[in-house]
mmCIF file of C-alpha atoms in Angstrom:
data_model
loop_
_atom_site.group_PDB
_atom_site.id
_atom_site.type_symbol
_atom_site.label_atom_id
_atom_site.label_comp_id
_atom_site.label_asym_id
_atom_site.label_seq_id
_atom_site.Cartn_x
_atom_site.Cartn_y
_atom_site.Cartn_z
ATOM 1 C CA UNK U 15 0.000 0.000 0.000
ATOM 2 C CA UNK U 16 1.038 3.359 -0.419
ATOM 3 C CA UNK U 17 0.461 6.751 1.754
ATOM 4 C CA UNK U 18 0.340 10.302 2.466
ATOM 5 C CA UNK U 19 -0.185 12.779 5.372
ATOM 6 C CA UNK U 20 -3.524 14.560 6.061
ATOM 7 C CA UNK U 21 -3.159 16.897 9.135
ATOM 8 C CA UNK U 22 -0.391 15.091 10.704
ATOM 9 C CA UNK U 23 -1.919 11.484 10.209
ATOM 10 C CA UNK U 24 -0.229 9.299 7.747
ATOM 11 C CA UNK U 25 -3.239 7.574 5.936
ATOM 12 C CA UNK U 26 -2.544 4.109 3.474
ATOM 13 C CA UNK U 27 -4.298 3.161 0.618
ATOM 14 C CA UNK U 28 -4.479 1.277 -2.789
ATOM 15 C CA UNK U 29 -5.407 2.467 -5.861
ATOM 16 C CA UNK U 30 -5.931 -0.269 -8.692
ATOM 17 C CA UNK U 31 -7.140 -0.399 -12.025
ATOM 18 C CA UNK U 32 -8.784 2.509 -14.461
ATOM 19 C CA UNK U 33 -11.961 3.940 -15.441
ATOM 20 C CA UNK U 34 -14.320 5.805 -13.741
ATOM 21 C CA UNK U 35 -12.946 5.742 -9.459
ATOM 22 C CA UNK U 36 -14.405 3.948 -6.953
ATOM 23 C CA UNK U 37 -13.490 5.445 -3.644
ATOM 24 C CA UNK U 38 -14.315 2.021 -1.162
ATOM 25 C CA UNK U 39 -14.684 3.332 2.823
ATOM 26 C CA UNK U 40 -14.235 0.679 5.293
ATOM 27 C CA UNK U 41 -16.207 -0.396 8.304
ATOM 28 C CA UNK U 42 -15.266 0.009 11.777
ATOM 29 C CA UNK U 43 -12.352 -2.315 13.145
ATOM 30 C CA UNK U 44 -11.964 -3.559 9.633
ATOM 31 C CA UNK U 45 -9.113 -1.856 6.986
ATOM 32 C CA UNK U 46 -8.851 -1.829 2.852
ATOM 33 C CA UNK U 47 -7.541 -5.381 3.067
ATOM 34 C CA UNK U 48 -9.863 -6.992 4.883
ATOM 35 C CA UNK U 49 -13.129 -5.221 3.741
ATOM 36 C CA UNK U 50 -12.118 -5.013 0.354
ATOM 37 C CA UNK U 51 -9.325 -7.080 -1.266
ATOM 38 C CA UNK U 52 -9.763 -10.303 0.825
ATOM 39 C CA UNK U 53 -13.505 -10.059 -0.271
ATOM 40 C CA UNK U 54 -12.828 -9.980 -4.005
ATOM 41 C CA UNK U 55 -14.732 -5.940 -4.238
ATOM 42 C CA UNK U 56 -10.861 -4.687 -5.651
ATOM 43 C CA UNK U 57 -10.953 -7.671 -8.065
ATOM 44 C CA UNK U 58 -14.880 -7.170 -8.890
ATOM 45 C CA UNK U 59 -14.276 -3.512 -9.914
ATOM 46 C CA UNK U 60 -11.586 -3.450 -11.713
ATOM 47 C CA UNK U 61 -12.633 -5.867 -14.085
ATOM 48 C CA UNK U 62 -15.617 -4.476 -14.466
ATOM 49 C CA UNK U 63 -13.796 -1.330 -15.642
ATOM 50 C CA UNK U 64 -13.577 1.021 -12.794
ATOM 51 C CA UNK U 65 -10.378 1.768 -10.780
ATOM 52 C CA UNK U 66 -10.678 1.287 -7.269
ATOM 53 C CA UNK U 67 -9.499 3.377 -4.337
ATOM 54 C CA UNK U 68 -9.436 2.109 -0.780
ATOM 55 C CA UNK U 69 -8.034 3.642 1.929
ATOM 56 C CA UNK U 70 -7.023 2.900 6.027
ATOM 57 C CA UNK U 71 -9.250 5.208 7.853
ATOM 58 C CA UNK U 72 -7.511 6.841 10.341
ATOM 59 C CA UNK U 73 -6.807 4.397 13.554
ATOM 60 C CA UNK U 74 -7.337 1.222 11.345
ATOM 61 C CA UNK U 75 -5.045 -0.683 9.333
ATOM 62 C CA UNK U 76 -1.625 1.094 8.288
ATOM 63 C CA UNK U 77 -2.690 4.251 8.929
ATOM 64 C CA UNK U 78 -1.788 6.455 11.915
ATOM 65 C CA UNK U 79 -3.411 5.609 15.799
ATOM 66 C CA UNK U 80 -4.998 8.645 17.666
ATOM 67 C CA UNK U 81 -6.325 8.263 21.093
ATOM 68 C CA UNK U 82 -8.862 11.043 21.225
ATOM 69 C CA UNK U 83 -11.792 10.241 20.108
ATOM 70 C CA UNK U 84 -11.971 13.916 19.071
ATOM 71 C CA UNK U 85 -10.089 12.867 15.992
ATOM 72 C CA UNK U 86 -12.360 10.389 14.918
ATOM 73 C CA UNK U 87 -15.694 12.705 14.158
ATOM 74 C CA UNK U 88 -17.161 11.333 10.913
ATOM 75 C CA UNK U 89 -16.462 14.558 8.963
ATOM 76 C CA UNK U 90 -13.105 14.507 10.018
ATOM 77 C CA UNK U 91 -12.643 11.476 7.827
ATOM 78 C CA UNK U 92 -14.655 12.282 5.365
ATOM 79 C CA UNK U 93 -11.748 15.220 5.259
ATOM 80 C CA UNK U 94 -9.286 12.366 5.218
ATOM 81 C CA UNK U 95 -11.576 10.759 2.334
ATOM 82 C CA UNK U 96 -11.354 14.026 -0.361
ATOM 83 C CA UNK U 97 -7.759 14.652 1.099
ATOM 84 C CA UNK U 98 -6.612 11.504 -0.785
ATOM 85 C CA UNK U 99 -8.931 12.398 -3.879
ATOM 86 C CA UNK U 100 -6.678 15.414 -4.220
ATOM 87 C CA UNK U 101 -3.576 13.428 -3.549
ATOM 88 C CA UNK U 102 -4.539 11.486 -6.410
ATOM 89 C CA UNK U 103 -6.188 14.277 -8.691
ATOM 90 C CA UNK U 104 -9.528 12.454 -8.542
ATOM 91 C CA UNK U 105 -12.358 15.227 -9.135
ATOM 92 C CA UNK U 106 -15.059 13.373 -8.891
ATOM 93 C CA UNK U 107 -16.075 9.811 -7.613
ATOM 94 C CA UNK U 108 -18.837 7.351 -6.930
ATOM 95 C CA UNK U 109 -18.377 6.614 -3.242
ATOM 96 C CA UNK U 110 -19.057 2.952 -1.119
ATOM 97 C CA UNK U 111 -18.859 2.583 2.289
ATOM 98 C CA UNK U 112 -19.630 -0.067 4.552
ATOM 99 C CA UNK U 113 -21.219 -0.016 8.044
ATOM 100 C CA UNK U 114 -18.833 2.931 9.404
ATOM 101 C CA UNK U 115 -17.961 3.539 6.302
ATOM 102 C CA UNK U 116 -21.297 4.495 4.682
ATOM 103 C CA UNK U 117 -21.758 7.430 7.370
ATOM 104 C CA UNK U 118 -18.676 8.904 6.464
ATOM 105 C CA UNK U 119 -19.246 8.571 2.897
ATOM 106 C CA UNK U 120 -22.646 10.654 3.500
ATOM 107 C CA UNK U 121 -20.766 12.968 5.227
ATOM 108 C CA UNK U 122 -18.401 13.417 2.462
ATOM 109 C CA UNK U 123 -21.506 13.876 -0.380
ATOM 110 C CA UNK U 124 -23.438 16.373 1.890
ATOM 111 C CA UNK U 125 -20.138 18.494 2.354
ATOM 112 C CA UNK U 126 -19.076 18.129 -1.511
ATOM 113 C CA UNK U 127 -21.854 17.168 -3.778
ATOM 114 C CA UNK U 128 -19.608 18.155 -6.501
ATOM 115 C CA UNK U 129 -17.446 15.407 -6.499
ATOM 116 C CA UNK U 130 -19.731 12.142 -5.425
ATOM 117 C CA UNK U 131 -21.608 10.954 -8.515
ATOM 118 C CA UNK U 132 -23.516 8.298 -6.485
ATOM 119 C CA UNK U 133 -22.675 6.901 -2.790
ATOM 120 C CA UNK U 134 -23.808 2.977 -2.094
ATOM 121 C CA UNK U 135 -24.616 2.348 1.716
ATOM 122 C CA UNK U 136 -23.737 -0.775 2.493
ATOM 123 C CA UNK U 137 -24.363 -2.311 5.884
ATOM 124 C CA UNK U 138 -26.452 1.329 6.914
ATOM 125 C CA UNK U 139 -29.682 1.561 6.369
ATOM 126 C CA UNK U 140 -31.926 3.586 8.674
ATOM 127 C CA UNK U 141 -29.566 4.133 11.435
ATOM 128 C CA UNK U 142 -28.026 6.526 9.294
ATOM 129 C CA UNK U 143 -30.833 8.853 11.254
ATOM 130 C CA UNK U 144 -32.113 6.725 14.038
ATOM 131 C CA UNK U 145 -30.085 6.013 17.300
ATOM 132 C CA UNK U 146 -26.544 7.063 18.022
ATOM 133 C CA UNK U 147 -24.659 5.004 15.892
ATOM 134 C CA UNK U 148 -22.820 1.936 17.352
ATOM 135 C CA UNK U 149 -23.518 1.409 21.222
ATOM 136 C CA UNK U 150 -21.052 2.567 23.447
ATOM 137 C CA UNK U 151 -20.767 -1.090 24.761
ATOM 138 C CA UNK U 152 -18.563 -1.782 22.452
ATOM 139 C CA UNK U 153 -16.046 0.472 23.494
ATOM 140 C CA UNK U 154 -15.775 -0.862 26.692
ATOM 141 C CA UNK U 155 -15.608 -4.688 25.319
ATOM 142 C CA UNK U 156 -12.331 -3.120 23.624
ATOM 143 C CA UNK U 157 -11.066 -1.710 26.906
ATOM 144 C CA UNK U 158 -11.966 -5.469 28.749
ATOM 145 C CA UNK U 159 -8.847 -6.804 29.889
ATOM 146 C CA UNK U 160 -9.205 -10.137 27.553
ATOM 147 C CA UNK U 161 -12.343 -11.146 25.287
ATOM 148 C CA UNK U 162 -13.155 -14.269 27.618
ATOM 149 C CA UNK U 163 -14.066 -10.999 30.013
ATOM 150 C CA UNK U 164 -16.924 -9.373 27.680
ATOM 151 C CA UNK U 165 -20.423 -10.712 28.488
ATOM 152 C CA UNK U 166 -22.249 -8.268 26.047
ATOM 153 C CA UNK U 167 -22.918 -10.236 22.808
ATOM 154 C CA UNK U 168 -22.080 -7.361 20.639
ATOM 155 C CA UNK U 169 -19.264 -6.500 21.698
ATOM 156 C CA UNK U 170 -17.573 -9.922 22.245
ATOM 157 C CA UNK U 171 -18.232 -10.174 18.233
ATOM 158 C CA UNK U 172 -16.273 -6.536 17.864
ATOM 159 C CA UNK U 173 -13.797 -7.347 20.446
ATOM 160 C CA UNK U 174 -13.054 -10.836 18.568
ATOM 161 C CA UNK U 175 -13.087 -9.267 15.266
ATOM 162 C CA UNK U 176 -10.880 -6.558 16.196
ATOM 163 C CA UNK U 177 -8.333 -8.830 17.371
ATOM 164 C CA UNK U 178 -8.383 -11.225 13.841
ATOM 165 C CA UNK U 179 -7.649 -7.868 12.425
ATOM 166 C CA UNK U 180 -4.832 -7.350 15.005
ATOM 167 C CA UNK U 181 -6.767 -3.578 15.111
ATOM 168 C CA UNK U 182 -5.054 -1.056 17.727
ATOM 169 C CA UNK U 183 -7.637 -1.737 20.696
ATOM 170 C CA UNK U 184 -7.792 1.570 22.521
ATOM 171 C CA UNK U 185 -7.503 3.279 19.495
ATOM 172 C CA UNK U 186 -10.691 1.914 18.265
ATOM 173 C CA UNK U 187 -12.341 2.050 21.068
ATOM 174 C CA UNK U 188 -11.275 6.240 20.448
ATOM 175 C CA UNK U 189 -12.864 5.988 17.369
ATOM 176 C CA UNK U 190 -16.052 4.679 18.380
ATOM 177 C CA UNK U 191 -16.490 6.950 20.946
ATOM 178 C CA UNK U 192 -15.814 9.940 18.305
ATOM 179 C CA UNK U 193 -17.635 9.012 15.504
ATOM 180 C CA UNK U 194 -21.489 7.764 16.598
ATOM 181 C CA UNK U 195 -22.730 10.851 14.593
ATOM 182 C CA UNK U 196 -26.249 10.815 12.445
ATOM 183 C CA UNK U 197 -27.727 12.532 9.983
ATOM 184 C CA UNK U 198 -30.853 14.170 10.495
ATOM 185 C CA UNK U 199 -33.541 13.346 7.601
ATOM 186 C CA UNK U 200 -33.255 17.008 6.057
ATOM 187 C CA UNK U 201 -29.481 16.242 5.915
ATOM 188 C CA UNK U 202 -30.533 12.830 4.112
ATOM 189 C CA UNK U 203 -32.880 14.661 2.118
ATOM 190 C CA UNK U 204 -30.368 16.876 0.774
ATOM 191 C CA UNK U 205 -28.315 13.942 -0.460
ATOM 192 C CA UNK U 206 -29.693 14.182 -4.229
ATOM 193 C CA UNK U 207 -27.489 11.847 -5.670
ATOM 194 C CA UNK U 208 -28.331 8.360 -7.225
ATOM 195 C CA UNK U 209 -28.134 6.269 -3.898
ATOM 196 C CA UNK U 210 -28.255 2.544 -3.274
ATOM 197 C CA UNK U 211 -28.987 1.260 0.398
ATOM 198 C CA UNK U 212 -27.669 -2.637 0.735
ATOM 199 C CA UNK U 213 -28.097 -4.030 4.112
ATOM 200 C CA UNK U 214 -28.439 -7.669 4.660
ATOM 201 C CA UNK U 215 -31.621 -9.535 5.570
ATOM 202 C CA UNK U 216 -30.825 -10.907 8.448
ATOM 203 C CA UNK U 217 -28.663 -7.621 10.105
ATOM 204 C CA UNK U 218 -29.503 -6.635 13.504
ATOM 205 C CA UNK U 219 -27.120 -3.478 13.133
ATOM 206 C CA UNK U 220 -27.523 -1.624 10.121
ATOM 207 C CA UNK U 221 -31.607 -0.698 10.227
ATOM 208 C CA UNK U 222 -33.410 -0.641 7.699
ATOM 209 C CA UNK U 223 -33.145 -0.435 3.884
ATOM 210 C CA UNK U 224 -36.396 0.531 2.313
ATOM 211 C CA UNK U 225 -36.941 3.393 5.501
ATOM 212 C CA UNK U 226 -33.347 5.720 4.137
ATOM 213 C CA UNK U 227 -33.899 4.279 0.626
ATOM 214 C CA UNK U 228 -37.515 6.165 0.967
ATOM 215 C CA UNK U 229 -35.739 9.371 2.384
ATOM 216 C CA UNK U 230 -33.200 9.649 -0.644
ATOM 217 C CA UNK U 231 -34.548 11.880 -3.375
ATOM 218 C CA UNK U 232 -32.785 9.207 -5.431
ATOM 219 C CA UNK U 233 -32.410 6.293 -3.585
ATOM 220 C CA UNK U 234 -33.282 2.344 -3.689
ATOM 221 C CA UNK U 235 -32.772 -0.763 -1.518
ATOM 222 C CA UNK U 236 -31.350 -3.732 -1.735
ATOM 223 C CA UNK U 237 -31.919 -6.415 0.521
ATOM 224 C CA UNK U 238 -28.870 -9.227 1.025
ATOM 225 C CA UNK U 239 -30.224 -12.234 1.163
ATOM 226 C CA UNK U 240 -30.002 -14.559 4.652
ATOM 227 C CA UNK U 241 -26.914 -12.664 5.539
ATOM 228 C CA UNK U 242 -26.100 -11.112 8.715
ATOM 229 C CA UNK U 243 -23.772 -7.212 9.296
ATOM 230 C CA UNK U 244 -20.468 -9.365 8.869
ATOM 231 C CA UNK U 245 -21.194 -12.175 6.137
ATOM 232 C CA UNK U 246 -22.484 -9.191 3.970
ATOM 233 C CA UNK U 247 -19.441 -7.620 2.598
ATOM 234 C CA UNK U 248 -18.627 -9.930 0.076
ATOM 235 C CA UNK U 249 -21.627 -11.489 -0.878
ATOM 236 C CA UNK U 250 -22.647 -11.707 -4.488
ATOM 237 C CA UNK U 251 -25.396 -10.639 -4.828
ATOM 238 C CA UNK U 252 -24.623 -7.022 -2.641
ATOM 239 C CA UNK U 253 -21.960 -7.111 -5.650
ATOM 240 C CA UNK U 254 -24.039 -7.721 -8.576
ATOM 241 C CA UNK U 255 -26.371 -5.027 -7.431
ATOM 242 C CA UNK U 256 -23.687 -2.572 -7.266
ATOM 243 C CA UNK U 257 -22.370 -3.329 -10.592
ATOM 244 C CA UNK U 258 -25.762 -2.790 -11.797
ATOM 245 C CA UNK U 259 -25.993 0.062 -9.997
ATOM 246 C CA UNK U 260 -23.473 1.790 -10.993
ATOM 247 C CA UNK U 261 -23.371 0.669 -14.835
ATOM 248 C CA UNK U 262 -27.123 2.325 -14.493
ATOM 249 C CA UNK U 263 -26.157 5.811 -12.959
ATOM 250 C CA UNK U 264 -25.999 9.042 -15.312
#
């Protein structure tokens, strides 16, 4: 992977392939690698003609660690997200996030409608407004001493992801803290471009698809089939809908 430096924090990323860019916005605890390449969406889109750009949010992956959750405010990295845009002279993209990923990318469309042709939510539906983002909980199953210490069911699955990804633990737990921001449905309202919710049918996190699909001027759903928040990501049908998504987008 490659990098630069936003504000003092060194940020990785990829950037394969060519075409119209794809800038791909991980979920929380996860990294480029993980949510992206090991799931075949780097391989999906580039063949399919796009180039793909996927970066190491800040406290993830190969990019710096910050302990205040200050830092981690989901405009913040949206700033990170059009910060490596520039760095790579990309004026204008179609933007995919996942989970944590998805809120940041809205944040990046409402601040520069410009330069998002289309954003795909994946693994966000109607949380995007409702609730507070990921519980709080979780934070503190990061902070346990050990996972055989978390009782909350949520969290143990964080706290046991986390540590496949061999994540920075207090740093995420920073970023969790920092970044449970919504959108209020004016905000979502404002988000006029084409729009595609996918959240799996059987996920208990991500609310639902059809309720923000309804409050995009231009939005749709589409519903993952017997998959839960985590078995989503690479799932082929969430990437055939994409591709049709975005081959159908002005």
């Amino acid at each position: 992977m490659q990098n630069f430096r936003h504000d003092a924090v060194e940020i990785a990323f990829l950037d394969e392939g060519a075409g119209d860019p794809v800038v791909l916005i991980h979920g929380f605890a996860s990294n480029a690698l993980v949510n992206w390449v090991q799931p075949g969406w780097i391989a999906t889109l580039t063949r399919a003609g796009r180039r793909a750009i996927a970066l190491d949010l800040r406290g993830h992956g190969a990019s710096t660690k910050l302990y205040d959750p200050a830092a981690y405010h989901s405009a913040i990295m949206a700033k990170d997200v059009c910060a490596l845009m520039d760095r790579l002279d990309v004026t204008k993209v179609d933007a995919m996030g996942y989970s944590m990923g998805a809120r940041i990318a809205a944040y990046l469309a409402l601040a520069h409608p410009e330069r998002v042709r289309s954003v795909t939510f994946g693994g966000l539906g109607s949380r995007l407004v409702e609730g507070d983002g990921l519980p709080d909980s979780i934070a503190g199953a990061l902070e346990a001493p050990s996972l055989d210490e978390v009782r909350d069911p949520l969290g143990k699955m964080f706290r046991s992801f986390a540590e496949q990804t061999g994540s920075d633990l207090k740093a995420l737990a920073a970023c969790l803290r920092g970044s449970r921001q919504t959108l209020t449905r004016e905000d979502v309202r404002a988000l006029r471009v084409p729009a595609l919710v996918a959240v799996g049918e059987k996920d208990q996190i991500a609310g639902s698809a059809e309720r923000l699909a309804e409050l995009l001027p231009a939005g749709e759903a589409l519903e993952i089939p017997s998959r839960d928040h985590m078995l989503s990501v690479g799932d082929k049908v969430f990437k055939a809908g994409v591709l049709s998504f975005l081959a159908r987008r002005p």
